Short mmCIF file of the N, C-alpha and C atoms (twelve columns), coordinates in Angstrom:
data_MODEL
# 
_entry.id   MODEL 
# 
loop_
_atom_site.group_PDB 
_atom_site.id 
_atom_site.type_symbol 
_atom_site.label_atom_id 
_atom_site.label_alt_id 
_atom_site.label_comp_id 
_atom_site.label_asym_id 
_atom_site.label_seq_id 
_atom_site.Cartn_x 
_atom_site.Cartn_y 
_atom_site.Cartn_z 
_atom_site.pdbx_PDB_model_num 
ATOM 1   N N  . UNK A 1   39.515 52.272 -27.476 1 
ATOM 2   C CA . UNK A 1   38.513 51.400 -26.938 1 
ATOM 3   C C  . UNK A 1   38.544 51.523 -25.407 1 
ATOM 4   N N  . UNK A 2   37.413 51.838 -24.826 1 
ATOM 5   C CA . UNK A 2   37.362 52.004 -23.374 1 
ATOM 6   C C  . UNK A 2   37.225 50.643 -22.705 1 
ATOM 7   N N  . UNK A 3   37.780 50.538 -21.504 1 
ATOM 8   C CA . UNK A 3   37.685 49.247 -20.799 1 
ATOM 9   C C  . UNK A 3   36.234 48.968 -20.408 1 
ATOM 10  N N  . UNK A 4   35.923 47.690 -20.319 1 
ATOM 11  C CA . UNK A 4   34.568 47.278 -19.939 1 
ATOM 12  C C  . UNK A 4   34.290 47.753 -18.513 1 
ATOM 13  N N  . UNK A 5   33.068 48.210 -18.260 1 
ATOM 14  C CA . UNK A 5   32.764 48.662 -16.903 1 
ATOM 15  C C  . UNK A 5   32.832 47.490 -15.921 1 
ATOM 16  N N  . UNK A 6   33.338 47.814 -14.739 1 
ATOM 17  C CA . UNK A 6   33.434 46.784 -13.707 1 
ATOM 18  C C  . UNK A 6   32.040 46.417 -13.230 1 
ATOM 19  N N  . UNK A 7   31.811 45.140 -13.094 1 
ATOM 20  C CA . UNK A 7   30.517 44.662 -12.613 1 
ATOM 21  C C  . UNK A 7   30.557 44.608 -11.096 1 
ATOM 22  N N  . UNK A 8   29.611 45.267 -10.481 1 
ATOM 23  C CA . UNK A 8   29.536 45.283 -9.023  1 
ATOM 24  C C  . UNK A 8   28.764 44.069 -8.545  1 
ATOM 25  N N  . UNK A 9   29.083 43.645 -7.354  1 
ATOM 26  C CA . UNK A 9   28.356 42.541 -6.746  1 
ATOM 27  C C  . UNK A 9   26.935 42.982 -6.458  1 
ATOM 28  N N  . UNK A 10  26.002 42.063 -6.583  1 
ATOM 29  C CA . UNK A 10  24.624 42.343 -6.239  1 
ATOM 30  C C  . UNK A 10  24.441 42.373 -4.723  1 
ATOM 31  N N  . UNK A 11  23.262 42.785 -4.301  1 
ATOM 32  C CA . UNK A 11  22.972 42.882 -2.875  1 
ATOM 33  C C  . UNK A 11  23.118 41.525 -2.196  1 
ATOM 34  N N  . UNK A 12  22.589 40.475 -2.811  1 
ATOM 35  C CA . UNK A 12  22.676 39.145 -2.213  1 
ATOM 36  C C  . UNK A 12  24.108 38.709 -1.994  1 
ATOM 37  N N  . UNK A 13  24.958 38.914 -2.975  1 
ATOM 38  C CA . UNK A 13  26.366 38.518 -2.858  1 
ATOM 39  C C  . UNK A 13  27.082 39.343 -1.797  1 
ATOM 40  N N  . UNK A 14  26.766 40.634 -1.723  1 
ATOM 41  C CA . UNK A 14  27.391 41.474 -0.704  1 
ATOM 42  C C  . UNK A 14  26.929 41.092 0.697   1 
ATOM 43  N N  . UNK A 15  25.634 40.794 0.854   1 
ATOM 44  C CA . UNK A 15  25.134 40.347 2.157   1 
ATOM 45  C C  . UNK A 15  25.807 39.048 2.570   1 
ATOM 46  N N  . UNK A 16  25.885 38.115 1.643   1 
ATOM 47  C CA . UNK A 16  26.511 36.829 1.940   1 
ATOM 48  C C  . UNK A 16  27.986 37.006 2.296   1 
ATOM 49  N N  . UNK A 17  28.702 37.844 1.562   1 
ATOM 50  C CA . UNK A 17  30.115 38.090 1.854   1 
ATOM 51  C C  . UNK A 17  30.287 38.720 3.239   1 
ATOM 52  N N  . UNK A 18  29.410 39.649 3.584   1 
ATOM 53  C CA . UNK A 18  29.488 40.280 4.904   1 
ATOM 54  C C  . UNK A 18  29.228 39.277 6.010   1 
ATOM 55  N N  . UNK A 19  28.242 38.423 5.811   1 
ATOM 56  C CA . UNK A 19  27.913 37.417 6.823   1 
ATOM 57  C C  . UNK A 19  29.058 36.424 6.984   1 
ATOM 58  N N  . UNK A 20  29.631 35.983 5.875   1 
ATOM 59  C CA . UNK A 20  30.751 35.044 5.946   1 
ATOM 60  C C  . UNK A 20  31.946 35.701 6.636   1 
ATOM 61  N N  . UNK A 21  32.189 36.980 6.367   1 
ATOM 62  C CA . UNK A 21  33.285 37.687 7.038   1 
ATOM 63  C C  . UNK A 21  33.058 37.734 8.544   1 
ATOM 64  N N  . UNK A 22  31.843 38.023 8.958   1 
ATOM 65  C CA . UNK A 22  31.524 38.053 10.390  1 
ATOM 66  C C  . UNK A 22  31.724 36.675 11.011  1 
ATOM 67  N N  . UNK A 23  31.280 35.641 10.311  1 
ATOM 68  C CA . UNK A 23  31.422 34.272 10.821  1 
ATOM 69  C C  . UNK A 23  32.896 33.903 10.968  1 
ATOM 70  N N  . UNK A 24  33.711 34.260 9.977   1 
ATOM 71  C CA . UNK A 24  35.134 33.936 10.041  1 
ATOM 72  C C  . UNK A 24  35.833 34.684 11.174  1 
ATOM 73  N N  . UNK A 25  35.468 35.939 11.372  1 
ATOM 74  C CA . UNK A 25  36.048 36.703 12.485  1 
ATOM 75  C C  . UNK A 25  35.628 36.087 13.820  1 
ATOM 76  N N  . UNK A 26  34.357 35.700 13.933  1 
ATOM 77  C CA . UNK A 26  33.883 35.064 15.169  1 
ATOM 78  C C  . UNK A 26  34.604 33.743 15.412  1 
ATOM 79  N N  . UNK A 27  34.774 32.949 14.368  1 
ATOM 80  C CA . UNK A 27  35.461 31.667 14.504  1 
ATOM 81  C C  . UNK A 27  36.925 31.881 14.900  1 
ATOM 82  N N  . UNK A 28  37.566 32.847 14.284  1 
ATOM 83  C CA . UNK A 28  38.955 33.157 14.637  1 
ATOM 84  C C  . UNK A 28  39.088 33.630 16.072  1 
ATOM 85  N N  . UNK A 29  38.130 34.439 16.507  1 
ATOM 86  C CA . UNK A 29  38.142 34.910 17.887  1 
ATOM 87  C C  . UNK A 29  37.938 33.758 18.856  1 
ATOM 88  N N  . UNK A 30  36.972 32.876 18.555  1 
ATOM 89  C CA . UNK A 30  36.730 31.710 19.419  1 
ATOM 90  C C  . UNK A 30  37.977 30.836 19.494  1 
ATOM 91  N N  . UNK A 31  38.626 30.627 18.360  1 
ATOM 92  C CA . UNK A 31  39.832 29.806 18.328  1 
ATOM 93  C C  . UNK A 31  40.943 30.463 19.152  1 
ATOM 94  N N  . UNK A 32  41.136 31.755 19.007  1 
ATOM 95  C CA . UNK A 32  42.195 32.458 19.735  1 
ATOM 96  C C  . UNK A 32  41.954 32.415 21.246  1 
ATOM 97  N N  . UNK A 33  40.724 32.652 21.659  1 
ATOM 98  C CA . UNK A 33  40.415 32.629 23.088  1 
ATOM 99  C C  . UNK A 33  40.597 31.222 23.649  1 
ATOM 100 N N  . UNK A 34  40.080 30.221 22.948  1 
ATOM 101 C CA . UNK A 34  40.198 28.840 23.429  1 
ATOM 102 C C  . UNK A 34  41.654 28.403 23.503  1 
ATOM 103 N N  . UNK A 35  42.457 28.779 22.512  1 
ATOM 104 C CA . UNK A 35  43.858 28.351 22.518  1 
ATOM 105 C C  . UNK A 35  44.696 29.130 23.526  1 
ATOM 106 N N  . UNK A 36  44.277 30.343 23.865  1 
ATOM 107 C CA . UNK A 36  45.028 31.130 24.844  1 
ATOM 108 C C  . UNK A 36  44.684 30.740 26.276  1 
ATOM 109 N N  . UNK A 37  43.440 30.379 26.522  1 
ATOM 110 C CA . UNK A 37  42.992 30.143 27.895  1 
ATOM 111 C C  . UNK A 37  42.969 28.657 28.263  1 
ATOM 112 N N  . UNK A 38  42.431 27.819 27.386  1 
ATOM 113 C CA . UNK A 38  42.226 26.404 27.707  1 
ATOM 114 C C  . UNK A 38  43.456 25.657 28.177  1 
ATOM 115 N N  . UNK A 39  44.532 25.649 27.403  1 
ATOM 116 C CA . UNK A 39  45.708 24.868 27.826  1 
ATOM 117 C C  . UNK A 39  46.300 25.351 29.152  1 
ATOM 118 N N  . UNK A 40  46.310 26.655 29.366  1 
ATOM 119 C CA . UNK A 40  46.880 27.191 30.608  1 
ATOM 120 C C  . UNK A 40  46.052 26.773 31.824  1 
ATOM 121 N N  . UNK A 41  44.732 26.867 31.690  1 
ATOM 122 C CA . UNK A 41  43.864 26.450 32.792  1 
ATOM 123 C C  . UNK A 41  44.027 24.953 33.062  1 
ATOM 124 N N  . UNK A 42  44.086 24.165 32.003  1 
ATOM 125 C CA . UNK A 42  44.254 22.721 32.175  1 
ATOM 126 C C  . UNK A 42  45.583 22.402 32.851  1 
ATOM 127 N N  . UNK A 43  46.642 23.083 32.414  1 
ATOM 128 C CA . UNK A 43  47.967 22.861 33.009  1 
ATOM 129 C C  . UNK A 43  47.941 23.186 34.503  1 
ATOM 130 N N  . UNK A 44  47.330 24.302 34.877  1 
ATOM 131 C CA . UNK A 44  47.228 24.679 36.288  1 
ATOM 132 C C  . UNK A 44  46.480 23.616 37.092  1 
ATOM 133 N N  . UNK A 45  45.399 23.083 36.543  1 
ATOM 134 C CA . UNK A 45  44.643 22.047 37.233  1 
ATOM 135 C C  . UNK A 45  45.466 20.762 37.370  1 
ATOM 136 N N  . UNK A 46  46.234 20.429 36.376  1 
ATOM 137 C CA . UNK A 46  47.076 19.236 36.468  1 
ATOM 138 C C  . UNK A 46  48.132 19.410 37.561  1 
ATOM 139 N N  . UNK A 47  48.697 20.612 37.671  1 
ATOM 140 C CA . UNK A 47  49.696 20.845 38.715  1 
ATOM 141 C C  . UNK A 47  49.055 20.801 40.104  1 
ATOM 142 N N  . UNK A 48  47.797 21.275 40.216  1 
ATOM 143 C CA . UNK A 48  47.101 21.214 41.502  1 
ATOM 144 C C  . UNK A 48  46.813 19.777 41.916  1 
ATOM 145 N N  . UNK A 49  46.629 18.900 40.937  1 
ATOM 146 C CA . UNK A 49  46.358 17.496 41.237  1 
ATOM 147 C C  . UNK A 49  47.598 16.786 41.766  1 
ATOM 148 N N  . UNK A 50  48.761 17.324 41.493  1 
ATOM 149 C CA . UNK A 50  50.046 16.808 41.948  1 
ATOM 150 C C  . UNK A 50  50.223 15.307 41.680  1 
ATOM 151 N N  . UNK A 51  50.162 14.903 40.405  1 
ATOM 152 C CA . UNK A 51  50.414 13.483 40.127  1 
ATOM 153 C C  . UNK A 51  51.874 13.138 40.441  1 
ATOM 154 N N  . UNK A 52  52.110 11.907 40.807  1 
ATOM 155 C CA . UNK A 52  53.458 11.487 41.214  1 
ATOM 156 C C  . UNK A 52  54.410 11.357 40.026  1 
ATOM 157 N N  . UNK A 53  53.880 11.172 38.858  1 
ATOM 158 C CA . UNK A 53  54.711 10.960 37.667  1 
ATOM 159 C C  . UNK A 53  54.502 12.122 36.703  1 
ATOM 160 N N  . UNK A 54  55.592 12.798 36.321  1 
ATOM 161 C CA . UNK A 54  55.473 13.947 35.402  1 
ATOM 162 C C  . UNK A 54  55.027 13.525 34.004  1 
ATOM 163 N N  . UNK A 55  55.239 12.260 33.656  1 
ATOM 164 C CA . UNK A 55  54.792 11.800 32.334  1 
ATOM 165 C C  . UNK A 55  53.268 11.789 32.252  1 
ATOM 166 N N  . UNK A 56  52.606 11.653 33.404  1 
ATOM 167 C CA . UNK A 56  51.145 11.703 33.434  1 
ATOM 168 C C  . UNK A 56  50.678 13.089 33.010  1 
ATOM 169 N N  . UNK A 57  51.350 14.122 33.525  1 
ATOM 170 C CA . UNK A 57  50.997 15.498 33.161  1 
ATOM 171 C C  . UNK A 57  51.207 15.707 31.666  1 
ATOM 172 N N  . UNK A 58  52.341 15.274 31.162  1 
ATOM 173 C CA . UNK A 58  52.644 15.439 29.737  1 
ATOM 174 C C  . UNK A 58  51.612 14.720 28.877  1 
ATOM 175 N N  . UNK A 59  51.319 13.488 29.233  1 
ATOM 176 C CA . UNK A 59  50.332 12.720 28.463  1 
ATOM 177 C C  . UNK A 59  48.950 13.367 28.538  1 
ATOM 178 N N  . UNK A 60  48.536 13.795 29.712  1 
ATOM 179 C CA . UNK A 60  47.216 14.419 29.879  1 
ATOM 180 C C  . UNK A 60  47.135 15.719 29.087  1 
ATOM 181 N N  . UNK A 61  48.203 16.512 29.083  1 
ATOM 182 C CA . UNK A 61  48.191 17.773 28.321  1 
ATOM 183 C C  . UNK A 61  48.137 17.508 26.823  1 
ATOM 184 N N  . UNK A 62  48.841 16.491 26.358  1 
ATOM 185 C CA . UNK A 62  48.767 16.134 24.940  1 
ATOM 186 C C  . UNK A 62  47.360 15.665 24.572  1 
ATOM 187 N N  . UNK A 63  46.755 14.855 25.442  1 
ATOM 188 C CA . UNK A 63  45.387 14.383 25.200  1 
ATOM 189 C C  . UNK A 63  44.414 15.557 25.188  1 
ATOM 190 N N  . UNK A 64  44.597 16.477 26.122  1 
ATOM 191 C CA . UNK A 64  43.726 17.652 26.176  1 
ATOM 192 C C  . UNK A 64  43.868 18.485 24.901  1 
ATOM 193 N N  . UNK A 65  45.099 18.738 24.473  1 
ATOM 194 C CA . UNK A 65  45.340 19.542 23.273  1 
ATOM 195 C C  . UNK A 65  44.701 18.900 22.050  1 
ATOM 196 N N  . UNK A 66  44.871 17.600 21.919  1 
ATOM 197 C CA . UNK A 66  44.270 16.887 20.793  1 
ATOM 198 C C  . UNK A 66  42.748 16.963 20.856  1 
ATOM 199 N N  . UNK A 67  42.184 16.750 22.027  1 
ATOM 200 C CA . UNK A 67  40.725 16.744 22.186  1 
ATOM 201 C C  . UNK A 67  40.115 18.113 21.919  1 
ATOM 202 N N  . UNK A 68  40.700 19.177 22.502  1 
ATOM 203 C CA . UNK A 68  40.087 20.486 22.312  1 
ATOM 204 C C  . UNK A 68  40.283 20.986 20.886  1 
ATOM 205 N N  . UNK A 69  41.416 20.673 20.288  1 
ATOM 206 C CA . UNK A 69  41.653 21.097 18.907  1 
ATOM 207 C C  . UNK A 69  40.652 20.432 17.962  1 
ATOM 208 N N  . UNK A 70  40.475 19.138 18.117  1 
ATOM 209 C CA . UNK A 70  39.551 18.409 17.254  1 
ATOM 210 C C  . UNK A 70  38.106 18.843 17.493  1 
ATOM 211 N N  . UNK A 71  37.701 18.907 18.759  1 
ATOM 212 C CA . UNK A 71  36.303 19.254 19.039  1 
ATOM 213 C C  . UNK A 71  35.983 20.688 18.639  1 
ATOM 214 N N  . UNK A 72  36.881 21.625 18.916  1 
ATOM 215 C CA . UNK A 72  36.629 23.013 18.523  1 
ATOM 216 C C  . UNK A 72  36.640 23.157 17.002  1 
ATOM 217 N N  . UNK A 73  37.543 22.459 16.335  1 
ATOM 218 C CA . UNK A 73  37.586 22.520 14.865  1 
ATOM 219 C C  . UNK A 73  36.288 22.003 14.253  1 
ATOM 220 N N  . UNK A 74  35.815 20.862 14.745  1 
ATOM 221 C CA . UNK A 74  34.562 20.301 14.221  1 
ATOM 222 C C  . UNK A 74  33.369 21.200 14.545  1 
ATOM 223 N N  . UNK A 75  33.346 21.773 15.748  1 
ATOM 224 C CA . UNK A 75  32.250 22.665 16.124  1 
ATOM 225 C C  . UNK A 75  32.240 23.923 15.252  1 
ATOM 226 N N  . UNK A 76  33.420 24.503 15.029  1 
ATOM 227 C CA . UNK A 76  33.498 25.702 14.196  1 
ATOM 228 C C  . UNK A 76  33.151 25.390 12.747  1 
ATOM 229 N N  . UNK A 77  33.565 24.245 12.252  1 
ATOM 230 C CA . UNK A 77  33.223 23.852 10.887  1 
ATOM 231 C C  . UNK A 77  31.722 23.662 10.745  1 
ATOM 232 N N  . UNK A 78  31.111 22.976 11.714  1 
ATOM 233 C CA . UNK A 78  29.653 22.773 11.679  1 
ATOM 234 C C  . UNK A 78  28.927 24.110 11.756  1 
ATOM 235 N N  . UNK A 79  29.401 25.008 12.615  1 
ATOM 236 C CA . UNK A 79  28.778 26.331 12.739  1 
ATOM 237 C C  . UNK A 79  28.943 27.124 11.440  1 
ATOM 238 N N  . UNK A 80  30.107 27.037 10.827  1 
ATOM 239 C CA . UNK A 80  30.344 27.741 9.569   1 
ATOM 240 C C  . UNK A 80  29.420 27.224 8.474   1 
ATOM 241 N N  . UNK A 81  29.349 25.913 8.314   1 
ATOM 242 C CA . UNK A 81  28.495 25.342 7.272   1 
ATOM 243 C C  . UNK A 81  27.020 25.668 7.506   1 
ATOM 244 N N  . UNK A 82  26.562 25.525 8.741   1 
ATOM 245 C CA . UNK A 82  25.173 25.831 9.055   1 
ATOM 246 C C  . UNK A 82  24.874 27.310 8.803   1 
ATOM 247 N N  . UNK A 83  25.774 28.170 9.223   1 
ATOM 248 C CA . UNK A 83  25.574 29.607 9.032   1 
ATOM 249 C C  . UNK A 83  25.548 29.982 7.555   1 
ATOM 250 N N  . UNK A 84  26.421 29.380 6.771   1 
ATOM 251 C CA . UNK A 84  26.444 29.677 5.336   1 
ATOM 252 C C  . UNK A 84  25.154 29.203 4.674   1 
ATOM 253 N N  . UNK A 85  24.675 28.019 5.040   1 
ATOM 254 C CA . UNK A 85  23.422 27.517 4.461   1 
ATOM 255 C C  . UNK A 85  22.265 28.458 4.798   1 
ATOM 256 N N  . UNK A 86  22.158 28.852 6.057   1 
ATOM 257 C CA . UNK A 86  21.087 29.771 6.463   1 
ATOM 258 C C  . UNK A 86  21.259 31.119 5.777   1 
ATOM 259 N N  . UNK A 87  22.476 31.598 5.683   1 
ATOM 260 C CA . UNK A 87  22.739 32.891 5.042   1 
ATOM 261 C C  . UNK A 87  22.387 32.867 3.559   1 
ATOM 262 N N  . UNK A 88  22.745 31.788 2.883   1 
ATOM 263 C CA . UNK A 88  22.397 31.671 1.460   1 
ATOM 264 C C  . UNK A 88  20.877 31.677 1.296   1 
ATOM 265 N N  . UNK A 89  20.179 30.936 2.133   1 
ATOM 266 C CA . UNK A 89  18.719 30.913 2.075   1 
ATOM 267 C C  . UNK A 89  18.146 32.321 2.267   1 
ATOM 268 N N  . UNK A 90  18.609 33.013 3.298   1 
ATOM 269 C CA . UNK A 90  18.069 34.345 3.591   1 
ATOM 270 C C  . UNK A 90  18.423 35.371 2.511   1 
ATOM 271 N N  . UNK A 91  19.662 35.349 2.031   1 
ATOM 272 C CA . UNK A 91  20.035 36.328 1.007   1 
ATOM 273 C C  . UNK A 91  19.292 36.075 -0.299  1 
ATOM 274 N N  . UNK A 92  19.062 34.811 -0.640  1 
ATOM 275 C CA . UNK A 92  18.273 34.527 -1.847  1 
ATOM 276 C C  . UNK A 92  16.845 35.011 -1.687  1 
ATOM 277 N N  . UNK A 93  16.287 34.817 -0.503  1 
ATOM 278 C CA . UNK A 93  14.912 35.265 -0.255  1 
ATOM 279 C C  . UNK A 93  14.819 36.786 -0.354  1 
ATOM 280 N N  . UNK A 94  15.765 37.469 0.262   1 
ATOM 281 C CA . UNK A 94  15.772 38.933 0.207   1 
ATOM 282 C C  . UNK A 94  15.970 39.413 -1.222  1 
ATOM 283 N N  . UNK A 95  16.939 38.832 -1.916  1 
ATOM 284 C CA . UNK A 95  17.221 39.250 -3.294  1 
ATOM 285 C C  . UNK A 95  16.031 38.982 -4.211  1 
ATOM 286 N N  . UNK A 96  15.361 37.854 -4.030  1 
ATOM 287 C CA . UNK A 96  14.193 37.533 -4.854  1 
ATOM 288 C C  . UNK A 96  13.071 38.545 -4.617  1 
ATOM 289 N N  . UNK A 97  12.844 38.894 -3.352  1 
ATOM 290 C CA . UNK A 97  11.807 39.873 -3.037  1 
ATOM 291 C C  . UNK A 97  12.155 41.240 -3.602  1 
ATOM 292 N N  . UNK A 98  13.397 41.628 -3.485  1 
ATOM 293 C CA . UNK A 98  13.799 42.942 -3.998  1 
ATOM 294 C C  . UNK A 98  13.803 42.980 -5.522  1 
ATOM 295 N N  . UNK A 99  14.012 41.843 -6.157  1 
ATOM 296 C CA . UNK A 99  13.964 41.790 -7.626  1 
ATOM 297 C C  . UNK A 99  12.580 42.153 -8.131  1 
ATOM 298 N N  . UNK A 100 11.540 41.703 -7.430  1 
ATOM 299 C CA . UNK A 100 10.173 42.056 -7.839  1 
ATOM 300 C C  . UNK A 100 9.942  43.558 -7.697  1 
ATOM 301 N N  . UNK A 101 10.485 44.144 -6.663  1 
ATOM 302 C CA . UNK A 101 10.375 45.592 -6.469  1 
ATOM 303 C C  . UNK A 101 11.148 46.311 -7.573  1 
ATOM 304 N N  . UNK A 102 12.335 45.823 -7.903  1 
ATOM 305 C CA . UNK A 102 13.144 46.425 -8.963  1 
ATOM 306 C C  . UNK A 102 12.425 46.374 -10.308 1 
ATOM 307 N N  . UNK A 103 11.784 45.239 -10.584 1 
ATOM 308 C CA . UNK A 103 11.044 45.106 -11.843 1 
ATOM 309 C C  . UNK A 103 9.889  46.104 -11.914 1 
ATOM 310 N N  . UNK A 104 9.168  46.273 -10.819 1 
ATOM 311 C CA . UNK A 104 8.063  47.238 -10.797 1 
ATOM 312 C C  . UNK A 104 8.594  48.652 -10.977 1 
ATOM 313 N N  . UNK A 105 9.712  48.963 -10.352 1 
ATOM 314 C CA . UNK A 105 10.308 50.293 -10.506 1 
ATOM 315 C C  . UNK A 105 10.761 50.516 -11.948 1 
ATOM 316 N N  . UNK A 106 11.301 49.491 -12.591 1 
ATOM 317 C CA . UNK A 106 11.719 49.603 -13.990 1 
ATOM 318 C C  . UNK A 106 10.516 49.844 -14.898 1 
ATOM 319 N N  . UNK A 107 9.390  49.201 -14.587 1 
ATOM 320 C CA . UNK A 107 8.178  49.424 -15.380 1 
ATOM 321 C C  . UNK A 107 7.718  50.867 -15.258 1 
ATOM 322 N N  . UNK A 108 7.724  51.386 -14.046 1 
ATOM 323 C CA . UNK A 108 7.330  52.784 -13.840 1 
ATOM 324 C C  . UNK A 108 8.306  53.705 -14.552 1 
ATOM 325 N N  . UNK A 109 9.598  53.401 -14.477 1 
ATOM 326 C CA . UNK A 109 10.611 54.231 -15.134 1 
ATOM 327 C C  . UNK A 109 10.445 54.232 -16.649 1 
ATOM 328 N N  . UNK A 110 9.919  53.131 -17.202 1 
ATOM 329 C CA . UNK A 110 9.724  53.068 -18.652 1 
ATOM 330 C C  . UNK A 110 8.370  53.634 -19.077 1 
ATOM 331 N N  . UNK A 111 7.616  54.169 -18.110 1 
ATOM 332 C CA . UNK A 111 6.363  54.830 -18.464 1 
ATOM 333 C C  . UNK A 111 5.108  54.048 -18.151 1 
ATOM 334 N N  . UNK A 112 5.228  52.856 -17.638 1 
ATOM 335 C CA . UNK A 112 4.053  52.051 -17.280 1 
ATOM 336 C C  . UNK A 112 3.638  52.409 -15.856 1 
ATOM 337 N N  . UNK A 113 2.792  53.463 -15.752 1 
ATOM 338 C CA . UNK A 113 2.400  53.947 -14.435 1 
ATOM 339 C C  . UNK A 113 1.321  53.093 -13.783 1 
ATOM 340 N N  . UNK A 114 0.858  52.064 -14.456 1 
ATOM 341 C CA . UNK A 114 -0.104 51.142 -13.870 1 
ATOM 342 C C  . UNK A 114 0.606  50.033 -13.085 1 
ATOM 343 N N  . UNK A 115 1.923  49.965 -13.215 1 
ATOM 344 C CA . UNK A 115 2.685  48.931 -12.507 1 
ATOM 345 C C  . UNK A 115 2.559  49.142 -11.002 1 
ATOM 346 N N  . UNK A 116 2.484  48.075 -10.291 1 
ATOM 347 C CA . UNK A 116 2.369  48.126 -8.840  1 
ATOM 348 C C  . UNK A 116 3.501  47.322 -8.210  1 
ATOM 349 N N  . UNK A 117 3.966  47.832 -7.086  1 
ATOM 350 C CA . UNK A 117 4.996  47.127 -6.340  1 
ATOM 351 C C  . UNK A 117 4.291  46.037 -5.535  1 
ATOM 352 N N  . UNK A 118 4.726  44.803 -5.701  1 
ATOM 353 C CA . UNK A 118 4.074  43.706 -4.975  1 
ATOM 354 C C  . UNK A 118 4.386  43.759 -3.488  1 
ATOM 355 N N  . UNK A 119 3.500  43.226 -2.699  1 
ATOM 356 C CA . UNK A 119 3.730  43.111 -1.269  1 
ATOM 357 C C  . UNK A 119 4.822  42.071 -1.036  1 
ATOM 358 N N  . UNK A 120 5.882  42.454 -0.338  1 
ATOM 359 C CA . UNK A 120 6.991  41.518 -0.161  1 
ATOM 360 C C  . UNK A 120 7.158  41.059 1.280   1 
ATOM 361 N N  . UNK A 121 6.383  41.585 2.182   1 
ATOM 362 C CA . UNK A 121 6.396  41.162 3.583   1 
ATOM 363 C C  . UNK A 121 7.772  41.170 4.198   1 
ATOM 364 N N  . UNK A 122 8.475  42.276 4.013   1 
ATOM 365 C CA . UNK A 122 9.829  42.404 4.577   1 
ATOM 366 C C  . UNK A 122 9.916  43.592 5.534   1 
ATOM 367 N N  . UNK A 123 8.813  44.002 6.067   1 
ATOM 368 C CA . UNK A 123 8.845  45.105 7.034   1 
ATOM 369 C C  . UNK A 123 8.471  46.430 6.392   1 
ATOM 370 N N  . UNK A 124 8.218  47.395 7.236   1 
ATOM 371 C CA . UNK A 124 7.777  48.699 6.756   1 
ATOM 372 C C  . UNK A 124 8.878  49.461 6.023   1 
ATOM 373 N N  . UNK A 125 10.141 49.120 6.264   1 
ATOM 374 C CA . UNK A 125 11.231 49.821 5.594   1 
ATOM 375 C C  . UNK A 125 11.136 49.679 4.073   1 
ATOM 376 N N  . UNK A 126 10.648 48.528 3.645   1 
ATOM 377 C CA . UNK A 126 10.538 48.280 2.214   1 
ATOM 378 C C  . UNK A 126 9.203  48.770 1.701   1 
# 
C-alpha cells in the first residue's frame, strides 16, 4: 500500500504564511533595534541631567524600561493583528479570483471549449 500523497498548501495559505513570516521578522527587528538603542540612549540622557540622587536614575530607567516594553509590545501586537486581518482579506480575494480562472481552465481541459475565463480585474499579468 503506497502512502497517501502529501497535500500541498494552496496559494492563499502560502501567501498568508509568507506575509506572516515577513511581519514576524519585521516585528523581531523592531524589537531588537528598540531594545539595543533605547535604554542606552535614555541612560546617557539621564547621566547628562546629573541628578543628585542615583536612585532617581535607577527609578527613571526602570520606568523607561517598563514603558517602552509595554508600548512597543502593544504596538507590535496591534500591527500584527491588523496586518493578519488585511492579509487574510487580500489572500481570500486573490484565491477566490484565481479559483474562477482554475474552473474555466478545467472546463477547457475537459473539452468544453466554449468556457471563458472571467474578468478578474487583477492586472494584465492574469
